[in-house]
Short mmCIF file of C-alpha atoms and ligand atoms in Angstrom, two decimals:
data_model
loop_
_atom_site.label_atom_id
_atom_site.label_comp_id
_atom_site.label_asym_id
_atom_site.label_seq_id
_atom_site.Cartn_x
_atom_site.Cartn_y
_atom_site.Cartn_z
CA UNK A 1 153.69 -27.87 44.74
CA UNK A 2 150.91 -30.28 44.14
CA UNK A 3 147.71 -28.15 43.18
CA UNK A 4 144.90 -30.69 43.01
CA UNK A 5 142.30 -29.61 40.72
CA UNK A 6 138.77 -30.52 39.90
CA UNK A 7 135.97 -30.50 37.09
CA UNK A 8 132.35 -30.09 38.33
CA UNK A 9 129.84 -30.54 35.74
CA UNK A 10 125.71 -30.62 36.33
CA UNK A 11 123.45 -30.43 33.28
CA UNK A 12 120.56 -28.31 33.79
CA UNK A 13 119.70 -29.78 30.57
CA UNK A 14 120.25 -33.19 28.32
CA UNK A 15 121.12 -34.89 31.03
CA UNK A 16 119.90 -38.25 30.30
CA UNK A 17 117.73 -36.39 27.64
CA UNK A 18 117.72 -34.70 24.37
CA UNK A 19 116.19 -31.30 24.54
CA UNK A 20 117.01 -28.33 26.27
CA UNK A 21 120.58 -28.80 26.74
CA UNK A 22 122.37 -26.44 29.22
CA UNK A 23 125.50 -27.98 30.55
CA UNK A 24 127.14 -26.12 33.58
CA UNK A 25 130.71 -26.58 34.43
CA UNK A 26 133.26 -25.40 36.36
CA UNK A 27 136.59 -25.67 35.68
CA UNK A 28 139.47 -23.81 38.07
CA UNK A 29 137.08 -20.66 39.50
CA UNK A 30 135.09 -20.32 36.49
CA UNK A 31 131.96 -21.84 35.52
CA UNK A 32 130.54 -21.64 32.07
CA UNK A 33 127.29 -22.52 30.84
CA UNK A 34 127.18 -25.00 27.70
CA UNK A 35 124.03 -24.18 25.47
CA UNK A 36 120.85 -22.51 26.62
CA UNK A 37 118.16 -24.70 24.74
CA UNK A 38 114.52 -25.35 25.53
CA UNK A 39 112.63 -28.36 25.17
CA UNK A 40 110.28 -28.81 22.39
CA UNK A 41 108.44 -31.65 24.17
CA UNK A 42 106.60 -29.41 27.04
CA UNK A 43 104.59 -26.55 26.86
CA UNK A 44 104.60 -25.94 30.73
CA UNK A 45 107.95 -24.53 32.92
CA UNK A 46 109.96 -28.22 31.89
CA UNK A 47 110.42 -26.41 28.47
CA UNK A 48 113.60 -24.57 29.92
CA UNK A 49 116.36 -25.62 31.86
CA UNK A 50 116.28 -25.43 35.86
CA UNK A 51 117.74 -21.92 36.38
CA UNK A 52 116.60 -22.05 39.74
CA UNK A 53 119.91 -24.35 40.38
CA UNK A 54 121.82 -20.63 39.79
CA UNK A 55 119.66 -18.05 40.56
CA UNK A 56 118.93 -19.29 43.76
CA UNK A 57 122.27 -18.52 44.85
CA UNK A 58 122.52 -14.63 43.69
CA UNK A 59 123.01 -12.58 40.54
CA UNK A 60 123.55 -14.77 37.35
CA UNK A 61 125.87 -12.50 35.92
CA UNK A 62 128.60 -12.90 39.18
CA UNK A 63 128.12 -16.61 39.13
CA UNK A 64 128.52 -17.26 35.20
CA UNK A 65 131.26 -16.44 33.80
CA UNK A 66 130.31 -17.43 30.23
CA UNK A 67 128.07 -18.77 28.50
CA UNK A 68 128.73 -20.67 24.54
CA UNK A 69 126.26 -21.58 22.37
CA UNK A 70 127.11 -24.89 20.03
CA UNK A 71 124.49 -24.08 16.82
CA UNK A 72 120.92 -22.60 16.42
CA UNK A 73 118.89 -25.12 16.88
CA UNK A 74 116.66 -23.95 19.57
CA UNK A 75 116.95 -27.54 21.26
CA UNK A 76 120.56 -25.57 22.04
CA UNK A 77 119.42 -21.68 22.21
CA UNK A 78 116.14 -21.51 22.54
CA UNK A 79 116.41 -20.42 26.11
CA UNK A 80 118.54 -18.19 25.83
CA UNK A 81 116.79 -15.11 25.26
CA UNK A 82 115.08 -16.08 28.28
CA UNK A 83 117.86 -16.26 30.69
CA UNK A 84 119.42 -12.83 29.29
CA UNK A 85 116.57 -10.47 29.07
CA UNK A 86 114.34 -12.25 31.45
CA UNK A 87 116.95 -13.70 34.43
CA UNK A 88 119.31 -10.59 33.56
CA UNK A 89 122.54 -12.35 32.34
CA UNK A 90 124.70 -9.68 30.90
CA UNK A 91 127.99 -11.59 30.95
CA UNK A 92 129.73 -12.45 27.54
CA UNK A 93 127.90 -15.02 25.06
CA UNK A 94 129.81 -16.68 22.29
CA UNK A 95 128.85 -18.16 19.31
CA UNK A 96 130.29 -18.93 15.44
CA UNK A 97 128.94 -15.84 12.89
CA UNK A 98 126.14 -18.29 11.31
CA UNK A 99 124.97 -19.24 14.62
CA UNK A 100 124.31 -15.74 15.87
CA UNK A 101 123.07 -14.86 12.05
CA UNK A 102 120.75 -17.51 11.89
CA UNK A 103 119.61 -18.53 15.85
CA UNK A 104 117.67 -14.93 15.86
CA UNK A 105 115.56 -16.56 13.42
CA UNK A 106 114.07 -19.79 14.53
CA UNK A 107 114.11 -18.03 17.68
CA UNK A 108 111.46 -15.47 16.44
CA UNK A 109 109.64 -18.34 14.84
CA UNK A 110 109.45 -20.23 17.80
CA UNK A 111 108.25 -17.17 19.32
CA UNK A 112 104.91 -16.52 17.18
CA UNK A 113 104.40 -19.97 17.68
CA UNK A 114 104.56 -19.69 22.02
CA UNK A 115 102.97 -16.44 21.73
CA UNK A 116 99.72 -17.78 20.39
CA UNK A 117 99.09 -20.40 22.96
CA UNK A 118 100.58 -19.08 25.79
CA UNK A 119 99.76 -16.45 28.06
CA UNK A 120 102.93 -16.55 29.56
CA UNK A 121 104.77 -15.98 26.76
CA UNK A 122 104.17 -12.07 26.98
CA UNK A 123 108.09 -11.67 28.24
CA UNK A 124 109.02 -13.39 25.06
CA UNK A 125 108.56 -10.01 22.57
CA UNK A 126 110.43 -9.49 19.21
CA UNK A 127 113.16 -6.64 20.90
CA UNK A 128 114.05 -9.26 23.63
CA UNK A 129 115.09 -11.47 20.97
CA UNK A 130 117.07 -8.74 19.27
CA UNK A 131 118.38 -7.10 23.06
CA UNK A 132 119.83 -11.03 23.44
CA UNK A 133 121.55 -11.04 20.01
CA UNK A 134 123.30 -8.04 20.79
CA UNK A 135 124.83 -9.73 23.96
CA UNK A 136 126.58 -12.05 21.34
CA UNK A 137 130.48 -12.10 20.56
CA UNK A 138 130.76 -14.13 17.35
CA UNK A 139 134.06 -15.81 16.69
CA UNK A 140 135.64 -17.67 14.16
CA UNK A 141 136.63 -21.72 13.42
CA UNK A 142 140.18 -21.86 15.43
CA UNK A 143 140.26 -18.28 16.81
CA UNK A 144 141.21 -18.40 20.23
CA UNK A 145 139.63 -16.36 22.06
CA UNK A 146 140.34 -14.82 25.79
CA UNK A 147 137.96 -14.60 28.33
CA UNK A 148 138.39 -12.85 31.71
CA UNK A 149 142.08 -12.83 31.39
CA UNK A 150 142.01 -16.73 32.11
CA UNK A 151 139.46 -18.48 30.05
CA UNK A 152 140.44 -19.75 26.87
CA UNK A 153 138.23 -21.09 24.16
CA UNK A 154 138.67 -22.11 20.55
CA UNK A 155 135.79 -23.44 17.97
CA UNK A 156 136.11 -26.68 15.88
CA UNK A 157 134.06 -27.35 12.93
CA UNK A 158 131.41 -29.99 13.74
CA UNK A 159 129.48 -30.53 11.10
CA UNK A 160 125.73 -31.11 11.23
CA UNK A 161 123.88 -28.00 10.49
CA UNK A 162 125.66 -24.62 9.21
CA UNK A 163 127.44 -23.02 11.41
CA UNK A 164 127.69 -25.79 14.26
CA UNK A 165 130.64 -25.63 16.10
CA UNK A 166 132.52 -27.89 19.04
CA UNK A 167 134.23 -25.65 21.28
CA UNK A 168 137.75 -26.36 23.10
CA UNK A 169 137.83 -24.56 27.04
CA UNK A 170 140.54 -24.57 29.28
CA UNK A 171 141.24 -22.65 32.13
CA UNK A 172 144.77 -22.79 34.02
CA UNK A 173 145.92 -27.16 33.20
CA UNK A 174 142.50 -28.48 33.10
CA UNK A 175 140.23 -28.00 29.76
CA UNK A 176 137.06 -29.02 28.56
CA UNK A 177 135.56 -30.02 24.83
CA UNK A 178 132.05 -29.73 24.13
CA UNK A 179 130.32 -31.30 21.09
CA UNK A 180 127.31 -29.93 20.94
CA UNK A 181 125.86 -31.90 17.98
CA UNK A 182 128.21 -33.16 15.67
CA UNK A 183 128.58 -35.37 12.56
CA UNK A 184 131.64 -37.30 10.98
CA UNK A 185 130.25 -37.96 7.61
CA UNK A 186 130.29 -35.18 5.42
CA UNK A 187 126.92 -34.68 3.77
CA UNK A 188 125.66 -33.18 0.08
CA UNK A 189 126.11 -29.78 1.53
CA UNK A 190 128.26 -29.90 5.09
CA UNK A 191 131.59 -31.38 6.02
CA UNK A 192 132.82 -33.87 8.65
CA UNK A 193 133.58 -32.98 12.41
CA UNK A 194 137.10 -32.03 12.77
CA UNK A 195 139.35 -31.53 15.84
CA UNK A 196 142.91 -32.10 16.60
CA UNK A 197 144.66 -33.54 19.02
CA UNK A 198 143.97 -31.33 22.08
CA UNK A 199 143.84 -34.38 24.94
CA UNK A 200 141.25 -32.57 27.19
CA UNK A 201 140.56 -33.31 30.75
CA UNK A 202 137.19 -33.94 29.87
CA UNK A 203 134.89 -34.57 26.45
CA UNK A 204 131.70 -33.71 26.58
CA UNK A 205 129.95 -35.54 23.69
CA UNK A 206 126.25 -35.93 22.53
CA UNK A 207 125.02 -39.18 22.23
CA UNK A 208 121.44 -39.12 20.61
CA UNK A 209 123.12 -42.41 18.07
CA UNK A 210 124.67 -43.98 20.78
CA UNK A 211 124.01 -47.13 20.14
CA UNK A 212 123.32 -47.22 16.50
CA UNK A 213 126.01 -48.46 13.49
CA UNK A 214 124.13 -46.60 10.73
CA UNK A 215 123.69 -48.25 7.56
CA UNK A 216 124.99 -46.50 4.67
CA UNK A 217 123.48 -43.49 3.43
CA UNK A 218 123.03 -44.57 0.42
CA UNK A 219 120.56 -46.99 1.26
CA UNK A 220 118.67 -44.84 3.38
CA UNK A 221 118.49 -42.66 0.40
CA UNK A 222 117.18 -45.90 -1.45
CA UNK A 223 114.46 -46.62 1.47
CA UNK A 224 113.50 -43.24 1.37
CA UNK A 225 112.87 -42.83 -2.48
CA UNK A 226 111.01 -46.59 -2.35
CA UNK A 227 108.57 -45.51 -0.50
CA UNK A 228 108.11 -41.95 -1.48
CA UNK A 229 107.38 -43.84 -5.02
CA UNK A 230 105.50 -46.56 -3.52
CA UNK A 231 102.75 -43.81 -1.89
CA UNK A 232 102.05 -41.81 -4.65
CA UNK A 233 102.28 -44.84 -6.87
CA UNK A 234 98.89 -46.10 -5.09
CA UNK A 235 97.50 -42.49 -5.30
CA UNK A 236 98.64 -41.47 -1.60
CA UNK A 237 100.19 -38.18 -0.24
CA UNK A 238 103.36 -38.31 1.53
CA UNK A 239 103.94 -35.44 4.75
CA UNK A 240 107.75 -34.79 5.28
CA UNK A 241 108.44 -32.69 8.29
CA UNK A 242 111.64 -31.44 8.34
CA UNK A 243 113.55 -28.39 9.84
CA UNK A 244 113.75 -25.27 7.76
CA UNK A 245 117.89 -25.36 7.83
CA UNK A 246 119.56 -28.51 7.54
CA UNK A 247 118.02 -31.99 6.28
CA UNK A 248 115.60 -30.53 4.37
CA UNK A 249 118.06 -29.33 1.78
CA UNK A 250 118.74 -32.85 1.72
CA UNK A 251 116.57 -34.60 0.36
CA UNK A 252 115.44 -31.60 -1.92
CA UNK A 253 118.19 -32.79 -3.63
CA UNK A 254 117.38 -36.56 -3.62
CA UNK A 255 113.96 -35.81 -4.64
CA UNK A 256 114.55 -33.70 -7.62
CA UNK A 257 117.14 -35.44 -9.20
CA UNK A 258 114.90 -38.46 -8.71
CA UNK A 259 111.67 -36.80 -10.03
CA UNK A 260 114.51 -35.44 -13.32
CA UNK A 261 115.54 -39.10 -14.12
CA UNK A 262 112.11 -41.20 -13.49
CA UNK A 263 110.06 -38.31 -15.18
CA UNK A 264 107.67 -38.26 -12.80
CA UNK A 265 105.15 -35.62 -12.64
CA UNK A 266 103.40 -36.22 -9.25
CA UNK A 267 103.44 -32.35 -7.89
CA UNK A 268 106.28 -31.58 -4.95
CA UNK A 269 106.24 -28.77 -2.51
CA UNK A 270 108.54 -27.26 -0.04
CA UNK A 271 106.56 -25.04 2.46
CA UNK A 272 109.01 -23.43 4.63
CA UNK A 273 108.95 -19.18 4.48
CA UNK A 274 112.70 -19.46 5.15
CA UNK A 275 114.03 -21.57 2.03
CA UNK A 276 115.17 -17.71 0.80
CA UNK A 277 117.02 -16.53 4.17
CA UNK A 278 118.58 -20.29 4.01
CA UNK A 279 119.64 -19.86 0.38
CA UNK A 280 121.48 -15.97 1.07
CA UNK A 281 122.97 -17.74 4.27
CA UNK A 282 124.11 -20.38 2.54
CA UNK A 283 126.07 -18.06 0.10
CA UNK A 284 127.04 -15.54 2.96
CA UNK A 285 128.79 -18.72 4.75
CA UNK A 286 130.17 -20.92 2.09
CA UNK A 287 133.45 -21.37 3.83
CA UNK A 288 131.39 -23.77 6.01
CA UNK A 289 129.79 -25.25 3.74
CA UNK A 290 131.68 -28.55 1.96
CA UNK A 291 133.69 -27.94 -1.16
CA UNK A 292 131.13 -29.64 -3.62
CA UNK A 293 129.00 -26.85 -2.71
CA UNK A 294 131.77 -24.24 -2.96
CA UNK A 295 132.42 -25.60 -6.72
CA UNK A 296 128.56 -25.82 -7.90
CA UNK A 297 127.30 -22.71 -6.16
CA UNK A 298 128.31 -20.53 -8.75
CA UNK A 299 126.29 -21.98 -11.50
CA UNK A 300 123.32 -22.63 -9.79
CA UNK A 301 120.98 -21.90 -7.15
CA UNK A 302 121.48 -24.48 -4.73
CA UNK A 303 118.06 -24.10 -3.55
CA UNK A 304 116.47 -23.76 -6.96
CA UNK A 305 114.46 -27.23 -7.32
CA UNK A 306 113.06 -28.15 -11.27
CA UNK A 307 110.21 -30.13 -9.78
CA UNK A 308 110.16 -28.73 -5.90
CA UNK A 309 107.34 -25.83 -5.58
CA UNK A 310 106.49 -23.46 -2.95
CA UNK A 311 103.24 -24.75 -0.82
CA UNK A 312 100.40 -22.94 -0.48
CA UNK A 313 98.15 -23.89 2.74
CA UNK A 314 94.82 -24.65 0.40
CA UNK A 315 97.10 -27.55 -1.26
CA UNK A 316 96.40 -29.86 1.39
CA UNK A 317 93.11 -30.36 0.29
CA UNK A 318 93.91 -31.17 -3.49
CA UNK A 319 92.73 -34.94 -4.51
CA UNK A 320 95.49 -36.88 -5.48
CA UNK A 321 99.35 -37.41 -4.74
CA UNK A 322 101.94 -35.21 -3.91
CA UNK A 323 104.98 -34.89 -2.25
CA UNK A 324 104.92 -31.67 1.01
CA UNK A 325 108.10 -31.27 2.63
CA UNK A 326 106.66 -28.84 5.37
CA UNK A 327 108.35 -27.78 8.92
CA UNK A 328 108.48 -27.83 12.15
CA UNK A 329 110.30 -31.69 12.04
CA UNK A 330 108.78 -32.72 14.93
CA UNK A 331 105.46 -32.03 14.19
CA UNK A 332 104.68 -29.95 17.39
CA UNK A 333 103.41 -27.48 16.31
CA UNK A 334 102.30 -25.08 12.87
CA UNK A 335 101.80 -26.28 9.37
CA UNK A 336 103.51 -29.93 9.16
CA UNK A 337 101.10 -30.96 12.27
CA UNK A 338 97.99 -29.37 10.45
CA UNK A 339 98.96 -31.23 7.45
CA UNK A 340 99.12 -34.49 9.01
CA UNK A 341 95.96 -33.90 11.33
CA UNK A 342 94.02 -33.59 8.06
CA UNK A 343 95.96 -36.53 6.04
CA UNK A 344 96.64 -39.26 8.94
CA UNK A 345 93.31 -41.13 8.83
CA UNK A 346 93.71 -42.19 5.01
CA UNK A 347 95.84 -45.41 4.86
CA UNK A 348 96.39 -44.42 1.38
CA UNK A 349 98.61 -41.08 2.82
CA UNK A 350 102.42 -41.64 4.45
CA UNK A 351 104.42 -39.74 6.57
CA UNK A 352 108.34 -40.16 6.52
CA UNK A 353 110.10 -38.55 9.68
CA UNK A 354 113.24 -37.67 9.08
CA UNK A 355 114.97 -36.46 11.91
CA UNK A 356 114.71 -36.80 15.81
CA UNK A 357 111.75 -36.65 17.52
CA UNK A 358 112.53 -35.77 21.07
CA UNK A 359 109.53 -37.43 23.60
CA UNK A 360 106.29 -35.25 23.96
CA UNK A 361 106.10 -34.05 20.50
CA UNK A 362 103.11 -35.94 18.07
CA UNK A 363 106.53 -36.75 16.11
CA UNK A 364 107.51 -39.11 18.78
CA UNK A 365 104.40 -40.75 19.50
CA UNK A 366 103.39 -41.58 16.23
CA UNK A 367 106.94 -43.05 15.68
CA UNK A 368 106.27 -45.31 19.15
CA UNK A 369 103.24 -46.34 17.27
CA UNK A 370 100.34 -44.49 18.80
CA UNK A 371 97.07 -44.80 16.55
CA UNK A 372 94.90 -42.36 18.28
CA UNK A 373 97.01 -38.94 18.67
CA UNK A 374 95.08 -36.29 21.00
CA UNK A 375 96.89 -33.33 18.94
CA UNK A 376 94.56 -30.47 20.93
CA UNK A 377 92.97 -31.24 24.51
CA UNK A 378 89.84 -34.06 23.85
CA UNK A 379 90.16 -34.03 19.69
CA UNK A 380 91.61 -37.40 18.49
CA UNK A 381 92.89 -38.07 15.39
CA UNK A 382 93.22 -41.87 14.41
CA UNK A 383 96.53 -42.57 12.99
CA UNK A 384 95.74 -44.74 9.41
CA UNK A 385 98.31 -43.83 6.95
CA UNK A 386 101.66 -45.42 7.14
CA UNK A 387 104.63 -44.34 8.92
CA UNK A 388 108.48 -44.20 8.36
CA UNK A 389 111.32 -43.30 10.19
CA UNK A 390 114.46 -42.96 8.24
CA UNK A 391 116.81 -40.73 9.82
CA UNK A 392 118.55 -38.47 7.78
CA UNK A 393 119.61 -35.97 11.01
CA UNK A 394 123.49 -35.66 10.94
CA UNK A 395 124.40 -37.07 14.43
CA UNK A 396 128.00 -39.18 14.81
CA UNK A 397 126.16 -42.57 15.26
CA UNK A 398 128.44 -44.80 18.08
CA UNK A 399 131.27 -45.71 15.71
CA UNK A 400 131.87 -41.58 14.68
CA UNK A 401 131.70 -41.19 19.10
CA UNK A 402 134.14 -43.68 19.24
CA UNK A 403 136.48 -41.81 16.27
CA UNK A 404 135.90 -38.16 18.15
CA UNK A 405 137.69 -39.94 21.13
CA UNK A 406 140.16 -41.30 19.10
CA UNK A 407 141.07 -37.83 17.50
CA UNK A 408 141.03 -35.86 20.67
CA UNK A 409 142.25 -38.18 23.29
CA UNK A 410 140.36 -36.86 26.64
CA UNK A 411 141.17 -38.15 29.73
CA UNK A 412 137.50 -38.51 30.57
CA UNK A 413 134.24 -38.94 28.55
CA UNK A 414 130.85 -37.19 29.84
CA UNK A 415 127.48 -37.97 27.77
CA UNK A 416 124.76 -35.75 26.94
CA UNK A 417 121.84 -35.61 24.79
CA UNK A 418 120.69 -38.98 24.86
CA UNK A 419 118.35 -41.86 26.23
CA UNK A 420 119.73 -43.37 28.99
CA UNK A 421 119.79 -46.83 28.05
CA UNK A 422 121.75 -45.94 25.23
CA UNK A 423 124.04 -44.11 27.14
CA UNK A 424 124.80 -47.03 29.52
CA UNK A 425 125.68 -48.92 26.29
CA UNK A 426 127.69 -46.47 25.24
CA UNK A 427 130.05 -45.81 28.18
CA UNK A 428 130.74 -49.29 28.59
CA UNK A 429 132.21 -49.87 25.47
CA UNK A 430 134.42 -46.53 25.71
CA UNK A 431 135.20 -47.78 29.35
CA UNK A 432 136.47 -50.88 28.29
CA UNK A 433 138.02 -49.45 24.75
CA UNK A 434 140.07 -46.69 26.19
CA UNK A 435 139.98 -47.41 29.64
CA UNK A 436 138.95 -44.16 30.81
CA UNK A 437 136.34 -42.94 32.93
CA UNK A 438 132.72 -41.99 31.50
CA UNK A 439 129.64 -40.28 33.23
CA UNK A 440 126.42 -39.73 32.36
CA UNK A 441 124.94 -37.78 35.04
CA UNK A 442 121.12 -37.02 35.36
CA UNK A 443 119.73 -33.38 35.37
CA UNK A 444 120.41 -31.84 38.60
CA UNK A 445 123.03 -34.03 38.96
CA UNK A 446 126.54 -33.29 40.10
CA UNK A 447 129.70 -34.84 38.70
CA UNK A 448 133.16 -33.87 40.09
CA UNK A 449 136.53 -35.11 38.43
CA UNK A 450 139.60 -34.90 40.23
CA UNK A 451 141.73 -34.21 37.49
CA UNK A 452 145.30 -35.65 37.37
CA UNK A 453 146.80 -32.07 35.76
CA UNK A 454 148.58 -31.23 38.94
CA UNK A 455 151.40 -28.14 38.86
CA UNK A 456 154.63 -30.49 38.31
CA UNK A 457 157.79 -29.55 39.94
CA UNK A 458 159.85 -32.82 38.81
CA UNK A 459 160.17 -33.45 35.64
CA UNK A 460 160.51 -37.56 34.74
ZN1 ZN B 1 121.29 -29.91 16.59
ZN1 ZN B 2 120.46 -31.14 19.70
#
């Protein structure tokens, strides 16, 4: 009997891109949905993935058969409300228990945010968020879990924000692992990406790093507190947009314990509403959290800062230095972009992005170097104070791509969620490392793998 079978994969969503990722793939008779993020980049319909591709065909909920959600980010979920209360999925959703603790809330907060600039937005109400959540099967790290008699998934730790999880799907011989966004260097408060073994048919993999060998952290950690120093040291204020869950804990850290041993007394703020709900998810998680935590977290606060203090709006008008770590990270939209409209014109002032920036956002183009940045339709703002990217986001840079491929041993590689050009660099090199096949299809675009897990009747 020689069964031959295939692997069809389009990406509705970071495909060639980072934002919005929605990954659809079939594997036997089933087809699964991978993510359901939006794009923080657009404002108009090209902020959620091309559902048209589906619901042209019929009902959502007979074509789907599943749909798994990697982490909350809302570059990952942030459609997905959408697509179950608006498009009518009512199949089964899975996601790890901080996910589906934690997603509900950047999704609201994304919400009050669309809400106030968009008409359109009226579908997007606080009970469709919670009707969506209650779609959601949570599962556990390793758990496998059963899906339609045939479907078979299991979540891997991945690192990179709490709660983010790979997950492992097979169906009959053929299965598939998807990254989502991962990390394999443990952090001050996550571990590394783990995963056995499992030689998939195919590994899906981010690949925002691609092409980057990151220098160690620690000197990062060293740029970062230079020029923090440097700014206020010449009487400047220094914007640090961050998201509310993940990096920023970061370099709370790094700050304070800087701020304790230089005795500095240059004031530091954290304005993000959600540092509390971070700290009690923090402690309701701590199994995912990395064991450093696990030992300190009983003595202290890991959240409680000796110099760090909450931000008040009128702040940003105080003369002198100081230190705001404010959100969103990409400064699209909220308080970190009123911040920097009012601070960007004095070359004395710095901003230091830490994270991504995905294309569209101010982030992005005042990292490309734009000096005049139209932040609302016909206002300018000129772009004088000095800018910094050190990236502190936990992504696997190319070398930790290479090790997930290593450690899982696919028998084909498929990039998402990343620039193109870096995407042709990487598949080349895993091409010619592990001489296996890699894609890095386009949204819209179709891949199909004949996959060599044919039914054997002869054993060699
Ligand atoms: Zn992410
Ligand atoms: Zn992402």
């Amino acid at each position: 009997m020689n069964i031959s079978n295939r692997i069809v994969v389009t990406p509705l969503g970071a495909g060639q891109d980072v934002g919005r990722s929605c990954i659809l793939i079939t594997i036997g008779n089933r087809n699964i949905m991978l993510d359901c993020g939006m794009h923080m980049g657009y404002q108009d319909e090209r902020k959620f993935p091309d559902f048209s591709y589906i619901t042209s065909d019929g009902n959502i909920t007979d074509i789907i058969d599943c749909v798994i959600i990697s982490h909350f980010h809302l570059d990952h979920c942030g459609a997905l409300s959408y697509l179950t209360e608006h498009l009518g999925y009512h199949g089964p959703i899975y996601m790890t228990h901080p996910t589906k603790a934690i997603a509900p809330i950047l999704l609201e907060d994304m919400r009050k945010h669309l809400v106030e600039y968009e008409e359109e937005a009226k579908y997007f109400t606080s009970s469709a968020i919670r009707d969506c959540m209650k779609k959601v099967t949570a599962v556990n790290l390793h758990e496998v879990v059963t899906v339609k008699d045939d479907i078979e998934l299991k979540a891997y730790y991945a690192g990179h924000v709490l709660g983010a999880a790979m997950f492992y799907i097979k169906v009959g011989n053929d299965s598939v692992v998807y990254t989502g966004d991962f990390s394999m260097t443990p952090d001050r408060h996550l571990g590394a990406a783990w995963i056995d073994k499992c030689r998939p048919t195919l590994l899906i993999t981010e690949s925002t790093y691609a092409t980057t060998i990151r220098d160690s952290k620690g000197c990062r950690e060293r740029d970062f507190l230079k020029n923090v120093h440097e700014c206020i040291d010449r009487g400047g204020k220094v914007l640090i947009p961050i998201f509310a869950l993940g990096r920023a804990q970061e370099l709370c850290i790094l700050i304070d314990t800087y701020w304790d041993r230089m005795g500095l007394k240059v004031p530091v703020y954290f304005a993000a509403g959600l540092t509390e709900k971070a700290n009690s998810y923090y402690k309701m998680f701590i199994t995912w959290t990395n064991q450093k935590v696990r030992q300190t977290f009983v003595q202290q606060n890991m959240f409680d800062f000796k110099h760090i203090k909450p931000f008040d709006k009128t702040y940003m008008h105080n003369p002198g230095p100081m230190v705001v770590f404010a959100t969103p990270g990409m400064l699209h939209a909220g308080l970190s972009l009123n911040i920097f409209k009012k601070w960007a014109p004095d070359e004395k002032n710095m901003l230091i992005v830490p994270g991504y920036c995905v294309s569209g956002t101010v982030g992005n183009k005042v990292l490309s170097g734009s000096k005049k940045i139209e932040a609302e339709p016909n206002k300018f703002i000129d772009v004088k104070m000095s800018v910094e990217y050190l990236s502190f986001s936990a992504h696997a840079d190319g070398k930790g791509i290479i090790q997930l491929i290593k450690n899982c041993e696919p028998q084909n590689v498929l990039l998402v969620h990343g620039e193109e050009e870096k995407m042709k660099f990487l598949r080349a090199k895993i091409m010619q490392e592990f001489n296996i096949n890699c894609y890095m299809p386009a949204n819209g675009e179709t891949v199909e793998i004949e996959t060599a897990n044919k039914h054997q009747t002869h054993p060699h």
